[in-house]
PDB file of C-alpha atoms in Angstrom:
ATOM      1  CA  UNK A   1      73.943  29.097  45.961  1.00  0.00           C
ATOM      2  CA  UNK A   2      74.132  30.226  42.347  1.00  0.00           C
ATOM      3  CA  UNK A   3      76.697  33.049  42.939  1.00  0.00           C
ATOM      4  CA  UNK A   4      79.523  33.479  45.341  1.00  0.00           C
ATOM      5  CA  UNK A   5      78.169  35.095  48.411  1.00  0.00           C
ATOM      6  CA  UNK A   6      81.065  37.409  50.365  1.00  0.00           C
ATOM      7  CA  UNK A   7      80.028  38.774  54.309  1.00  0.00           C
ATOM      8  CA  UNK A   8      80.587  41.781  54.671  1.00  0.00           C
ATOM      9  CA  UNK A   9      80.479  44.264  51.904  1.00  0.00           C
ATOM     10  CA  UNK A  10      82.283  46.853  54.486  1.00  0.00           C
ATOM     11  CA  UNK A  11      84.502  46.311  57.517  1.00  0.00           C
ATOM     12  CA  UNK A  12      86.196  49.117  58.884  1.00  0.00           C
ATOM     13  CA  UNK A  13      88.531  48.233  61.894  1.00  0.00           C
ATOM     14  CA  UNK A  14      91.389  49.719  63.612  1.00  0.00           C
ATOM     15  CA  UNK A  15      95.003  49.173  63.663  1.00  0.00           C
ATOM     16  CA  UNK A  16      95.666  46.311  65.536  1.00  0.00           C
ATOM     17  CA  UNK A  17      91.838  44.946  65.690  1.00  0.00           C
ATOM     18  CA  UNK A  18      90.946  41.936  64.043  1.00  0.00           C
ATOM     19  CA  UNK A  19      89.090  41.379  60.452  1.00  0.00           C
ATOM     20  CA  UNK A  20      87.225  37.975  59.645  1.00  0.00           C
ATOM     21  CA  UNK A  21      86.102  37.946  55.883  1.00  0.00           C
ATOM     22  CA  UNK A  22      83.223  35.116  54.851  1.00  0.00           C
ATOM     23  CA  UNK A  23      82.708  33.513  51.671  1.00  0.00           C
ATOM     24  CA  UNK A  24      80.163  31.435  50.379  1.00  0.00           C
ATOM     25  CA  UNK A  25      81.242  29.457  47.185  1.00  0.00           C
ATOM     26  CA  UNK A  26      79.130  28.084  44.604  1.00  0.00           C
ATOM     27  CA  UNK A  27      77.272  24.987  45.726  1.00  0.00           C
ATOM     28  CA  UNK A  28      79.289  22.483  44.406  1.00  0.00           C
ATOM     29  CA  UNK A  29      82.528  23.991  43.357  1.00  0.00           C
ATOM     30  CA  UNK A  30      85.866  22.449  44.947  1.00  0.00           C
ATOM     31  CA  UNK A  31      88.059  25.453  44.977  1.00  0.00           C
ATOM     32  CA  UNK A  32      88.330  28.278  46.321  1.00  0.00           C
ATOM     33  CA  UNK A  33      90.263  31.446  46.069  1.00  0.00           C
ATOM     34  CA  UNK A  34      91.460  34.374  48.124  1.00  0.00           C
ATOM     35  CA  UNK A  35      92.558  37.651  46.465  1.00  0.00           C
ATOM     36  CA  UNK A  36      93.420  40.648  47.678  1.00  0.00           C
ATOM     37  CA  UNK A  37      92.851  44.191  45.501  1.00  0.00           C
ATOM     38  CA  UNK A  38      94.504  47.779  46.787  1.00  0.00           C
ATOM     39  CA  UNK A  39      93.389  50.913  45.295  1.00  0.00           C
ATOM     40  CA  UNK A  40      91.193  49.372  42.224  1.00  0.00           C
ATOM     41  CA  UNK A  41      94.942  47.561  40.912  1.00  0.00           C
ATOM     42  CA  UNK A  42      96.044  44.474  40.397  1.00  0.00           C
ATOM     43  CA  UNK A  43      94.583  41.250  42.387  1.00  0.00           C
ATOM     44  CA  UNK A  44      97.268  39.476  44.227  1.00  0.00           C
ATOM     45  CA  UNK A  45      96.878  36.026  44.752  1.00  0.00           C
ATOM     46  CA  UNK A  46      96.770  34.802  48.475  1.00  0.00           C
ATOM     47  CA  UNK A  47      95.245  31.408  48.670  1.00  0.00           C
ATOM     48  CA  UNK A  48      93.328  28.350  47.025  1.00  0.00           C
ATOM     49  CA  UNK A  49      91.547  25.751  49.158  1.00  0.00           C
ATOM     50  CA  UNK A  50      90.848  22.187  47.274  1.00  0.00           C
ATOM     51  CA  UNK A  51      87.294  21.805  49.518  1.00  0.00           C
ATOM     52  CA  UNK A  52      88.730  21.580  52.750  1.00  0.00           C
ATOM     53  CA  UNK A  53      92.185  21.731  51.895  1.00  0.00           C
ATOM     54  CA  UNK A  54      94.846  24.585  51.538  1.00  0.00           C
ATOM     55  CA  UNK A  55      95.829  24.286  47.840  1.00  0.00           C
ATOM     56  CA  UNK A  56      97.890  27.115  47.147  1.00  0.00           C
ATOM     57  CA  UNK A  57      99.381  29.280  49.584  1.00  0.00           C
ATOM     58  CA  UNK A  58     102.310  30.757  48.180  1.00  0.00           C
ATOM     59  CA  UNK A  59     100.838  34.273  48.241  1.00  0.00           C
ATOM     60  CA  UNK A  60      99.649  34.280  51.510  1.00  0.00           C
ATOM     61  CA  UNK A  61     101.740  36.810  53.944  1.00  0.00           C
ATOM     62  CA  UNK A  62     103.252  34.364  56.697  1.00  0.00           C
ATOM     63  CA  UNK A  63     101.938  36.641  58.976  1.00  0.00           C
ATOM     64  CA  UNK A  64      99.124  37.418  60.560  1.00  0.00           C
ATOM     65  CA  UNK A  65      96.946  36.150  57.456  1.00  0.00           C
ATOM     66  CA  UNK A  66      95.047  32.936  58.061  1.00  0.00           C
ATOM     67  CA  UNK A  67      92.268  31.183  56.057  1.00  0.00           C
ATOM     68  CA  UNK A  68      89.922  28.022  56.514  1.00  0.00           C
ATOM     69  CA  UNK A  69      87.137  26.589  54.793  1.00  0.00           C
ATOM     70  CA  UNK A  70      86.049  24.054  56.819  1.00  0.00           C
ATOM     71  CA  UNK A  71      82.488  21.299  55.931  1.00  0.00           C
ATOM     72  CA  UNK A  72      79.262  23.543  55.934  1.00  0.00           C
ATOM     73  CA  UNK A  73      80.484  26.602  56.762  1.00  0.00           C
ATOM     74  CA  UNK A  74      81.386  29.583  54.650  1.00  0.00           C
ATOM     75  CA  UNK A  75      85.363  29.908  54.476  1.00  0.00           C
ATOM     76  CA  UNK A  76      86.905  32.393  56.034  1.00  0.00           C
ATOM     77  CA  UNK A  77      90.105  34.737  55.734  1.00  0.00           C
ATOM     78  CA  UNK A  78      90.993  36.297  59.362  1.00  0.00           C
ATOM     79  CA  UNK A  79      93.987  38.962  59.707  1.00  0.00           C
ATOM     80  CA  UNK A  80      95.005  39.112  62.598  1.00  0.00           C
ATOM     81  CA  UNK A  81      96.453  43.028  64.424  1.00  0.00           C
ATOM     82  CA  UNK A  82      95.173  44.663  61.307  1.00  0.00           C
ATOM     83  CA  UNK A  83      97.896  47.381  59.617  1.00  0.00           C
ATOM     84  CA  UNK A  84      96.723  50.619  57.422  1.00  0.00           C
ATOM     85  CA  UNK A  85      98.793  48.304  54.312  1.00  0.00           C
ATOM     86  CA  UNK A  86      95.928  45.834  54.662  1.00  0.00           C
ATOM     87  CA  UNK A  87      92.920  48.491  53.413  1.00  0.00           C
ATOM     88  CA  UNK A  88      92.148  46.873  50.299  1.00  0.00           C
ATOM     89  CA  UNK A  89      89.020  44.906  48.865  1.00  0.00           C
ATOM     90  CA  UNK A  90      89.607  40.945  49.045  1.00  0.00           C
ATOM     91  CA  UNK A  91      87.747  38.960  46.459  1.00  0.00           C
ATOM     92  CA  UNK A  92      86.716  35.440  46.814  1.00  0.00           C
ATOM     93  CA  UNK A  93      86.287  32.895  43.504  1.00  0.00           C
ATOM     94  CA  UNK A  94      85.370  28.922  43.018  1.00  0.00           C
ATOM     95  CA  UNK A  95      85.497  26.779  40.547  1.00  0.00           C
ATOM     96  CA  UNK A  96      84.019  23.712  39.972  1.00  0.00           C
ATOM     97  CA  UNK A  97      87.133  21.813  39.328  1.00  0.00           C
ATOM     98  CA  UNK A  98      90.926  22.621  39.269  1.00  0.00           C
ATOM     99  CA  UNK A  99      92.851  22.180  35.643  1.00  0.00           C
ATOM    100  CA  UNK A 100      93.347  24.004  32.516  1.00  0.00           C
ATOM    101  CA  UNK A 101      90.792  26.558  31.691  1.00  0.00           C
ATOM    102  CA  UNK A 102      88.641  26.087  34.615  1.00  0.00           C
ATOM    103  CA  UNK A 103      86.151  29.448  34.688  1.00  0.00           C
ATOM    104  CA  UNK A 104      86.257  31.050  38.293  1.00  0.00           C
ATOM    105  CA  UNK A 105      83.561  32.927  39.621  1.00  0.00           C
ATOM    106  CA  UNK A 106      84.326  35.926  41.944  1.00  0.00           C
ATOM    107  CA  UNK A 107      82.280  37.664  44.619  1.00  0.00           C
ATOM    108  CA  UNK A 108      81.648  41.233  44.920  1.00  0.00           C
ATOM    109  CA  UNK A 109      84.293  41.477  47.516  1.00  0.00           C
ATOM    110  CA  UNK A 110      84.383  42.397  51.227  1.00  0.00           C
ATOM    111  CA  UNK A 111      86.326  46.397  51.393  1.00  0.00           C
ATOM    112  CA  UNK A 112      88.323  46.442  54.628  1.00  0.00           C
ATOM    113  CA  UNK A 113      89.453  50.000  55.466  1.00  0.00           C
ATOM    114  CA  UNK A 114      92.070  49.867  58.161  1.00  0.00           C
ATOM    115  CA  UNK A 115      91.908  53.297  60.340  1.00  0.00           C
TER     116      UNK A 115
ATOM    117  CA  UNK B   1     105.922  40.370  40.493  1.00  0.00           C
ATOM    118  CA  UNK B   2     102.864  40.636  37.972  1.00  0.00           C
ATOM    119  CA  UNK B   3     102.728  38.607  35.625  1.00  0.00           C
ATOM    120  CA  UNK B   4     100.469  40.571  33.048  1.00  0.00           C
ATOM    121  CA  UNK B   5     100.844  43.856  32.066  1.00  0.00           C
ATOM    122  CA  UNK B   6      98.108  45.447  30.744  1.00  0.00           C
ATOM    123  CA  UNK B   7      98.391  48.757  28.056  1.00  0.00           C
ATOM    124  CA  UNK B   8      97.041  51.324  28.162  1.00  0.00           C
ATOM    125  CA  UNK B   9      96.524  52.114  31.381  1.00  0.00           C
ATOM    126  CA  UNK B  10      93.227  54.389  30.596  1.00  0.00           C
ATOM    127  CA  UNK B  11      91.456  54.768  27.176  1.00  0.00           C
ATOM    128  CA  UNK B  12      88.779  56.884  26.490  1.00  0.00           C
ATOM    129  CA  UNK B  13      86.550  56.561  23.173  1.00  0.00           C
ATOM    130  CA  UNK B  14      83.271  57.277  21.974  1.00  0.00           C
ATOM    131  CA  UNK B  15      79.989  55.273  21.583  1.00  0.00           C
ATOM    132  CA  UNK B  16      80.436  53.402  18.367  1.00  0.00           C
ATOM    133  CA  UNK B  17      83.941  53.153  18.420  1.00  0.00           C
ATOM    134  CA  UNK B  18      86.494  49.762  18.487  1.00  0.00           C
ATOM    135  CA  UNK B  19      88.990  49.202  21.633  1.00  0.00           C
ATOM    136  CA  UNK B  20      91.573  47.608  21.747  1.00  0.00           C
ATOM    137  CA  UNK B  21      93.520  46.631  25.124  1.00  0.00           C
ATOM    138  CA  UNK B  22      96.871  44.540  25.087  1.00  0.00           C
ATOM    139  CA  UNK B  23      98.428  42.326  27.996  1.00  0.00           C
ATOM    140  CA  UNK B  24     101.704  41.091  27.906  1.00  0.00           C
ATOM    141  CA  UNK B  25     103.500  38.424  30.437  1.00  0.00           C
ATOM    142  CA  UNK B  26     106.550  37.067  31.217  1.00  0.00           C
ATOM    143  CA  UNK B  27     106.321  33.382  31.803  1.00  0.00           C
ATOM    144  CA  UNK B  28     105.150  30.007  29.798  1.00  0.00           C
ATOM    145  CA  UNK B  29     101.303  29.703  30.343  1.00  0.00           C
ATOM    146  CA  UNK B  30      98.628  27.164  29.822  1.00  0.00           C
ATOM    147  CA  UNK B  31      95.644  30.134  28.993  1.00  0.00           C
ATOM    148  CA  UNK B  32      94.619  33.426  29.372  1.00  0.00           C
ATOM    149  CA  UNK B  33      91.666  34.717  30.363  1.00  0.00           C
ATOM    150  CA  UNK B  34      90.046  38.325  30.303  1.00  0.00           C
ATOM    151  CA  UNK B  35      87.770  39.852  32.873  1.00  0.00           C
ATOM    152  CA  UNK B  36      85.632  43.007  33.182  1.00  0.00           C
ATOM    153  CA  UNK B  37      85.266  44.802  36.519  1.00  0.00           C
ATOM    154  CA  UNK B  38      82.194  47.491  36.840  1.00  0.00           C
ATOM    155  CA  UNK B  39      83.546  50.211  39.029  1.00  0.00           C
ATOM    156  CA  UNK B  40      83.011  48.952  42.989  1.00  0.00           C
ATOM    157  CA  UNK B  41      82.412  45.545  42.120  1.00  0.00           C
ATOM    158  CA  UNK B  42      83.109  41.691  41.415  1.00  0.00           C
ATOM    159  CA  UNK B  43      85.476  40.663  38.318  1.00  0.00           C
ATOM    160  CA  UNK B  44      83.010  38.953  35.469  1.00  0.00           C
ATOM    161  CA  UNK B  45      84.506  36.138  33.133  1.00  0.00           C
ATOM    162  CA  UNK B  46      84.593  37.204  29.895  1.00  0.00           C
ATOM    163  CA  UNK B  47      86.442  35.293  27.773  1.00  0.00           C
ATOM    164  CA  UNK B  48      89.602  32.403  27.844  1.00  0.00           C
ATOM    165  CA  UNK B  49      92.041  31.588  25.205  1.00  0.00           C
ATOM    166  CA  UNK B  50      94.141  28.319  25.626  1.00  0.00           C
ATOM    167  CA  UNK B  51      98.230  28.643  24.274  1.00  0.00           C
ATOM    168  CA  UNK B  52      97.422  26.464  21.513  1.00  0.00           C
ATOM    169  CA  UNK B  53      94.732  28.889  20.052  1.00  0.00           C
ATOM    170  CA  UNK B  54      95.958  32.181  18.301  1.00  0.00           C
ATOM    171  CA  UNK B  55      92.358  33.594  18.352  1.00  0.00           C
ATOM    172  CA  UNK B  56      88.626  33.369  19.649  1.00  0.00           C
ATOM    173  CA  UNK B  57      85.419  35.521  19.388  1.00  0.00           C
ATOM    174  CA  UNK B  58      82.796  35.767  21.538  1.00  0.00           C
ATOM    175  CA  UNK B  59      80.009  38.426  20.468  1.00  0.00           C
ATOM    176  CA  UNK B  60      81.589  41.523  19.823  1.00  0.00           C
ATOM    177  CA  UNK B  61      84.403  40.513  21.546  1.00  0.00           C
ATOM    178  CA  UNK B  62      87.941  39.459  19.657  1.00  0.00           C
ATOM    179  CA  UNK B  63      90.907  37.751  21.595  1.00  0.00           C
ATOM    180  CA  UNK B  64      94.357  36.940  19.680  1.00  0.00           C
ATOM    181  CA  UNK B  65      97.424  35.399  21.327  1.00  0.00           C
ATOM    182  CA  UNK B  66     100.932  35.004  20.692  1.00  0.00           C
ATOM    183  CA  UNK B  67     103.067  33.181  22.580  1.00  0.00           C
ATOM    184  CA  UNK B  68     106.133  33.857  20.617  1.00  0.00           C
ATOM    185  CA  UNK B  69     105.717  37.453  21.619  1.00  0.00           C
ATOM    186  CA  UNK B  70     103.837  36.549  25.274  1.00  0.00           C
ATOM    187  CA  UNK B  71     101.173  39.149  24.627  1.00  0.00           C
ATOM    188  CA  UNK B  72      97.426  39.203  24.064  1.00  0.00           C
ATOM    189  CA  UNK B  73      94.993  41.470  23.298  1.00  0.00           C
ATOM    190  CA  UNK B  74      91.473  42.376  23.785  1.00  0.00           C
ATOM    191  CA  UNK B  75      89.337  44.024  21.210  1.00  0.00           C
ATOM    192  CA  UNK B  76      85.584  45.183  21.789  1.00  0.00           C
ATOM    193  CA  UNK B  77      83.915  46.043  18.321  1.00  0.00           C
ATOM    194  CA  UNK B  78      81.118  49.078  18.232  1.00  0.00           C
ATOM    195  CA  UNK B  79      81.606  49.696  21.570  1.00  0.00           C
ATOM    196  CA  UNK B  80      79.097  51.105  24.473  1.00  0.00           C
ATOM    197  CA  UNK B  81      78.519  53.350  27.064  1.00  0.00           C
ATOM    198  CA  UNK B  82      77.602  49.724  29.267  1.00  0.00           C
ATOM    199  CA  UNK B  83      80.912  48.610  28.433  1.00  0.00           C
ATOM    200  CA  UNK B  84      83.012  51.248  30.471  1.00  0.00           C
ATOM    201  CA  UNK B  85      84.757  49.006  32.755  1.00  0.00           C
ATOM    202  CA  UNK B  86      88.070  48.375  33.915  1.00  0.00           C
ATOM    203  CA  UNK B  87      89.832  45.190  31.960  1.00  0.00           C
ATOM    204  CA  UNK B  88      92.099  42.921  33.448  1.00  0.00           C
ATOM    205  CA  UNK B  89      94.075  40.244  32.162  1.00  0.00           C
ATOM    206  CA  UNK B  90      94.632  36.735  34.012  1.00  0.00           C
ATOM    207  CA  UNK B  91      97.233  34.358  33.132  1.00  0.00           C
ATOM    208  CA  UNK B  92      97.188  30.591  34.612  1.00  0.00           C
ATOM    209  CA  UNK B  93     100.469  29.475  34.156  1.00  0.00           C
ATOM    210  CA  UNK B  94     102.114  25.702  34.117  1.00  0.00           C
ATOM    211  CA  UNK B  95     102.048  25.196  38.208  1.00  0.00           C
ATOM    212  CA  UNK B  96      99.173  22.727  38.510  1.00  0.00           C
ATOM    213  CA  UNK B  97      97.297  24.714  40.808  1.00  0.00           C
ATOM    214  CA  UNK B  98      94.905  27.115  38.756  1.00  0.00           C
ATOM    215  CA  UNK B  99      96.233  29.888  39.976  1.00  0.00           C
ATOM    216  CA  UNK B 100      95.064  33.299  38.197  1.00  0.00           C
ATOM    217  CA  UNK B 101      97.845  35.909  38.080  1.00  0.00           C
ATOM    218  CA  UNK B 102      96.037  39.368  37.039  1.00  0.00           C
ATOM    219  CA  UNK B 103      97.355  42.356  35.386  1.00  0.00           C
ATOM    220  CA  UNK B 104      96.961  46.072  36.291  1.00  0.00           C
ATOM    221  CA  UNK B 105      93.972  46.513  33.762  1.00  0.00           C
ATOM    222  CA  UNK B 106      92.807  49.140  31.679  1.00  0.00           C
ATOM    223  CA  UNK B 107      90.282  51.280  32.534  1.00  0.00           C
ATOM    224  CA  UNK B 108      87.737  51.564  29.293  1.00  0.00           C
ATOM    225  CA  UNK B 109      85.483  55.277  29.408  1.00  0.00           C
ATOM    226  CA  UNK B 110      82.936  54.693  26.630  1.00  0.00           C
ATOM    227  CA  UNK B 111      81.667  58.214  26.129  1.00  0.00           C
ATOM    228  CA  UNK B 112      77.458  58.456  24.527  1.00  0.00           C
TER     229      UNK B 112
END
């Protein structure tokens, strides 16, 4: 598609449930990005898949937190035994290519509210 | 820890009027890039300056950088009421991996 295409815009669950975020990149853009926004502040990083491939996972909590994107199919960030700290909005972005300067292109998020 | 900080926090001007937003970071980076988010929604590209450039324009937009001082700022010239946003700051530093470390943005009221 010609934007990047997040599922859903809501998802309210409750402590301890499980939340499974979808995100549709740009056709043809290699990476993808996982970033997590609480209370309208600063985006923290999570993780970056090279297609298929974890690229970056350095901000991902060791818990819990898991992401795939796997051929034809939307990736996907799960959290697993959701806490009230995880309410936030998570943003996905691609890119077409990794290096210097590379534009990304976010979606208009998925809000999670943890009750 | 963040790597950008943005200041101010909050500004409020009228229709007409010039903002200016700064960002300043802590580590050696290869560009920095600004976004715009509308209130509820996705971040929008708006402009990127590499750390050999020291300034770039894009419409009514004005980005200088200066990486003695590891700060940046964002001007919008004749501003309006469609630019009230909030304005964040990215840096992509020298890892290799694209990464985009965002600020705590400032949040732009452009009053009619």
């Amino acid at each position: 598609g010609e934007e990047v295409a997040q599922t859903p815009k809501h998802l309210v669950r409750g402590e301890g449930q499980k939340a499974k975020l979808y995100c549709a990149p740009i056709k043809g853009h290699s990476y993808v990005f996982w970033y997590q926004q609480v209370l309208k502040n600063e985006f923290k990083f999570l993780i970056s898949f090279q297609n298929e491939n974890v690229f970056d996972e350095t901000g991902m909590p060791k818990e819990r937190f898991s992401a795939k994107c796997l051929p034809n199919s939307p990736c996907s960030l799960e959290i697993q035994a959701t806490k009230l700290e995880d309410s936030a909005v998570y943003f996905c972005a691609s890119s077409q290519s990794q290096g210097t300067g590379t534009e990304a292109f976010f979606g208009q998020g998925t809000r999670l509210t943890v009750v | 820890s963040q790597q950008g900080e943005e200041d101010p926090q909050a500004l409020s001007i009228q229709e007409g009027e010039n903002a200016t937003m700064n960002c300043s970071y802590k580590t050696s980076i290869n560009n920095l890039q600004w976004y715009r988010q509308n209130s509820g929604r996705g971040l929008v590209h708006l402009i990127l300056i590499r750390s050999n450039e020291r300034e770039k324009h894009s419409g009514r937009l004005r980005v200088t950088l200066d990486t003695s001082k590891k700060s940046s700022s964002l001007l919008i010239t004749a501003s309006r009421a469609a630019d009230t946003a909030s304005y964040f700051c990215a840096t992509e530093m020298n890892s290799g991996y694209s990464t985009l470390t965002f600020g705590k943005g400032t949040m732009l009221l452009v009053s009619p």
